[in-house]
PDB file of C-alpha atoms in Angstrom:
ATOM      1  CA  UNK B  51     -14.643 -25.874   7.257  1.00  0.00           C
ATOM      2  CA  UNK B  52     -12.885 -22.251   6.860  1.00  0.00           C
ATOM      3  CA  UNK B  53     -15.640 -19.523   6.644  1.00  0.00           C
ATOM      4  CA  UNK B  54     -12.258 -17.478   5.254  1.00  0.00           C
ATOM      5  CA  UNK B  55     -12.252 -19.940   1.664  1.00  0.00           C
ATOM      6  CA  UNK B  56     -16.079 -18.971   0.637  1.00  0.00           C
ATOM      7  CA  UNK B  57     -15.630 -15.090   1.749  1.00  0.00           C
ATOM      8  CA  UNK B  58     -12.224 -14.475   1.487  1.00  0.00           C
ATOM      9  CA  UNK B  59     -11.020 -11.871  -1.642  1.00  0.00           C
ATOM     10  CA  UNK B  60     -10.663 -13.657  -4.926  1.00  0.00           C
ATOM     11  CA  UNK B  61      -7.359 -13.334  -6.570  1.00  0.00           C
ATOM     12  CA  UNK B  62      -4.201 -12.009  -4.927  1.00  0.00           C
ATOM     13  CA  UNK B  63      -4.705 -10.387  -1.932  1.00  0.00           C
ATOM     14  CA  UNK B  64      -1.894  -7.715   0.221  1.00  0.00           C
ATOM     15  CA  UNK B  65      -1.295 -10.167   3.225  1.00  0.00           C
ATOM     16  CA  UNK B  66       1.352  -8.062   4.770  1.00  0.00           C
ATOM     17  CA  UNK B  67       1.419  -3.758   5.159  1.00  0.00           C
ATOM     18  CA  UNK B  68       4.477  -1.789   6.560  1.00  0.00           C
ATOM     19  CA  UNK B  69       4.032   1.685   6.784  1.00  0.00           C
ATOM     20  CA  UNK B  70       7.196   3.990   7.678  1.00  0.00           C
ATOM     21  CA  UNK B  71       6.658   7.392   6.661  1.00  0.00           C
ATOM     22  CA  UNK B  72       7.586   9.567   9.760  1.00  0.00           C
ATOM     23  CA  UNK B  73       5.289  11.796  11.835  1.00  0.00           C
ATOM     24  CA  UNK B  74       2.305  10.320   9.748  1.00  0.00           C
ATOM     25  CA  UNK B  75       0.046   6.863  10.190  1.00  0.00           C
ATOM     26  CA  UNK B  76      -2.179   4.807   8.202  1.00  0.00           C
ATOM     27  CA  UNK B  77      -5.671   6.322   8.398  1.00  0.00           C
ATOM     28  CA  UNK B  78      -6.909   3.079   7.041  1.00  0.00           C
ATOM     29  CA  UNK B  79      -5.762  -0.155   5.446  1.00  0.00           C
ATOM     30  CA  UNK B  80      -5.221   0.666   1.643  1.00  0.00           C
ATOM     31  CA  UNK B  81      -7.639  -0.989  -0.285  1.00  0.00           C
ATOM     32  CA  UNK B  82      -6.667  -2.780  -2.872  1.00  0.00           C
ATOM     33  CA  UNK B  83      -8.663  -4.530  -5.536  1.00  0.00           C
ATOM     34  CA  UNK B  84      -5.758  -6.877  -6.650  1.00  0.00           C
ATOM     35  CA  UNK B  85      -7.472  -9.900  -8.892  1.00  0.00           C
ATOM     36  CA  UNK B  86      -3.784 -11.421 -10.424  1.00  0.00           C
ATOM     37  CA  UNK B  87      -2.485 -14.946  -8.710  1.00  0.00           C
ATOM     38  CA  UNK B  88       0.673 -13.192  -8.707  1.00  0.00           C
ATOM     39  CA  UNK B  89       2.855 -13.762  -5.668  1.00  0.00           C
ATOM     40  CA  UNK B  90       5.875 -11.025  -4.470  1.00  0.00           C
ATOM     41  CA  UNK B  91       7.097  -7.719  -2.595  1.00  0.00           C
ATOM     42  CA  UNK B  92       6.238  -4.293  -3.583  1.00  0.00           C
ATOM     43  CA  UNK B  93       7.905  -1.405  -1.982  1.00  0.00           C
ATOM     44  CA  UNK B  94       6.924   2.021  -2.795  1.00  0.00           C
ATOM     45  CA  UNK B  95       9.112   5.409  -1.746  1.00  0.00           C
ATOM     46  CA  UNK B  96       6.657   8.130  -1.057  1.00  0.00           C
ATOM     47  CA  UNK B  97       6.643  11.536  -0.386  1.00  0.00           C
ATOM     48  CA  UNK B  98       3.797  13.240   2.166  1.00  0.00           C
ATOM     49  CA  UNK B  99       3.279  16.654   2.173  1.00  0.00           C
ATOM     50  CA  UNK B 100       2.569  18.922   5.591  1.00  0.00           C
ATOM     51  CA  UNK B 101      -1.386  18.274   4.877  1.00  0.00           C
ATOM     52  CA  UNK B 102      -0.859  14.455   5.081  1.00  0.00           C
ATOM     53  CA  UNK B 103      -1.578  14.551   0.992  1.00  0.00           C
ATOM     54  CA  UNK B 104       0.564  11.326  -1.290  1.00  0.00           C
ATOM     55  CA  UNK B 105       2.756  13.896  -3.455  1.00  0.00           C
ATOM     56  CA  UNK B 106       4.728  11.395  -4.645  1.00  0.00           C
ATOM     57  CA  UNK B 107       5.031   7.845  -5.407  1.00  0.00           C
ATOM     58  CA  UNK B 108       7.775   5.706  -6.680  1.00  0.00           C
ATOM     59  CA  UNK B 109       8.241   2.352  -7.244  1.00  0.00           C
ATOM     60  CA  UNK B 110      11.670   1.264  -5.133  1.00  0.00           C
ATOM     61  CA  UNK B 111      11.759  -2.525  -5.259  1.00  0.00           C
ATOM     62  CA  UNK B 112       9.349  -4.795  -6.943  1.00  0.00           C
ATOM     63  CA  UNK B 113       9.306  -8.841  -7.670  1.00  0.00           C
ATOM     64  CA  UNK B 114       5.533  -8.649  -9.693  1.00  0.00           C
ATOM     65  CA  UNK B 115       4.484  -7.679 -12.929  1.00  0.00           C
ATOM     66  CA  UNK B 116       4.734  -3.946 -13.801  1.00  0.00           C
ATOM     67  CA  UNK B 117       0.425  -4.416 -14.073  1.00  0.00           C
ATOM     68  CA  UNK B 118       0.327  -5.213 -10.759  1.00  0.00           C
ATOM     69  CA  UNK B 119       2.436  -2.611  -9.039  1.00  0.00           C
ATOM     70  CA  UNK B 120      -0.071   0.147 -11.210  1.00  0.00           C
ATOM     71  CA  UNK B 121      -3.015  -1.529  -9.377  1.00  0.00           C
ATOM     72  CA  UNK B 122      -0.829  -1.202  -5.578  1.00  0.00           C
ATOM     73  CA  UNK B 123       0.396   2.766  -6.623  1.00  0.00           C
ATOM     74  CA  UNK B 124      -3.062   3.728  -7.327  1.00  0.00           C
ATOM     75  CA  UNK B 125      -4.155   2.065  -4.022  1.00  0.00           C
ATOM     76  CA  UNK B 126      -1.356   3.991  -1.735  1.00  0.00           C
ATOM     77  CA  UNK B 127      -2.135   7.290  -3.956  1.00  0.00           C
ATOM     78  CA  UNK B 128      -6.004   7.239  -2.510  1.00  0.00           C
ATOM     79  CA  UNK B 129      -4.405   6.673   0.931  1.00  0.00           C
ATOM     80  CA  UNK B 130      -6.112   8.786   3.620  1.00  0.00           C
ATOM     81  CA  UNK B 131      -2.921   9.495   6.668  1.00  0.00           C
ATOM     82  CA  UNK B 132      -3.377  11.050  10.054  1.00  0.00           C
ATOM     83  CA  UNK B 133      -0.390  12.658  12.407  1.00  0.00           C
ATOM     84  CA  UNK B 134       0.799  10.419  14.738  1.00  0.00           C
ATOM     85  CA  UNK B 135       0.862  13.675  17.061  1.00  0.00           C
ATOM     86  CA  UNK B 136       2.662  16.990  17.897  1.00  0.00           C
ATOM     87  CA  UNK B 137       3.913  19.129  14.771  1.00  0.00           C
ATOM     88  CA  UNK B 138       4.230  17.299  11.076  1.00  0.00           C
ATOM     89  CA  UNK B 139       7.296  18.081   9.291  1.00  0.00           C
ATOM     90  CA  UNK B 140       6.456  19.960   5.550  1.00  0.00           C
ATOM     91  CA  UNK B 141       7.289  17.245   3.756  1.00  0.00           C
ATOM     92  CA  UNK B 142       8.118  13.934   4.816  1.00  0.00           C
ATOM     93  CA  UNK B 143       9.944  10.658   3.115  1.00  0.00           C
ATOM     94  CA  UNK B 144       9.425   7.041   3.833  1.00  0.00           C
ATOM     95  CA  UNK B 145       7.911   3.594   2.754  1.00  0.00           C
ATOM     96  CA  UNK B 146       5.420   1.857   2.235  1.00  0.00           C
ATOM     97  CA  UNK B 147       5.363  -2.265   1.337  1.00  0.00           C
ATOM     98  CA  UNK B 148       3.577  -4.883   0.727  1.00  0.00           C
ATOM     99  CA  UNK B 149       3.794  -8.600   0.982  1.00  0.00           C
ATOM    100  CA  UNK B 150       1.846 -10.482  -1.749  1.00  0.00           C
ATOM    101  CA  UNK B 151       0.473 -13.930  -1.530  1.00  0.00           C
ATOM    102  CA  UNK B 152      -1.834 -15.334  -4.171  1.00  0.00           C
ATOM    103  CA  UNK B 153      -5.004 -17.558  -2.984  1.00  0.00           C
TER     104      UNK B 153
END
């Protein structure tokens, strides 16, 4: 038996997180409360301000349903970020995406 099938999160669930915004690191896994069987790639452009604050978030490639990538932006806008160390640039562009496999 797999403990992982009777605890595991219903629904689809973000198997896969790649983070590249530079100078800056996840603080913590984005949480993500995802409950479609869809299946796909989300990629987000984002823009991080010198505080490590989300100013901006756009959608840059996207195989899912416009309802799901609302439920992923929303997740990456609550993102908490740390500094990877030394001096943080004032604003700073990258990615973040994520790989989604239904249950």
């Amino acid at each position: 038996m797999n403990a992982k099938e009777f605890y595991g999160t219903p629904g689809g669930a973000a198997t896969g997180v790649n983070f590249d915004v530079s100078g800056w690191s996840l603080a913590s896994r984005p949480s993500v409360n995802d409950d479609s069987d869809e299946t796909g790639k989300i990629v987000f452009k984002i823009t991080v301000d010198g505080d490590g604050e989300i100013i901006s978030v756009r959608t840059q490639q996207t195989t899912v349903s416009p309802s799901v990538v609302e439920v992923y932006r929303k997740a990456v806008q609550r993102l908490r970020l740390r500094p990877k160390g030394g001096a943080t640039p004032p604003t700073a562009t990258g990615t973040i995406s994520f790989i989604i496999t239904s249950k």
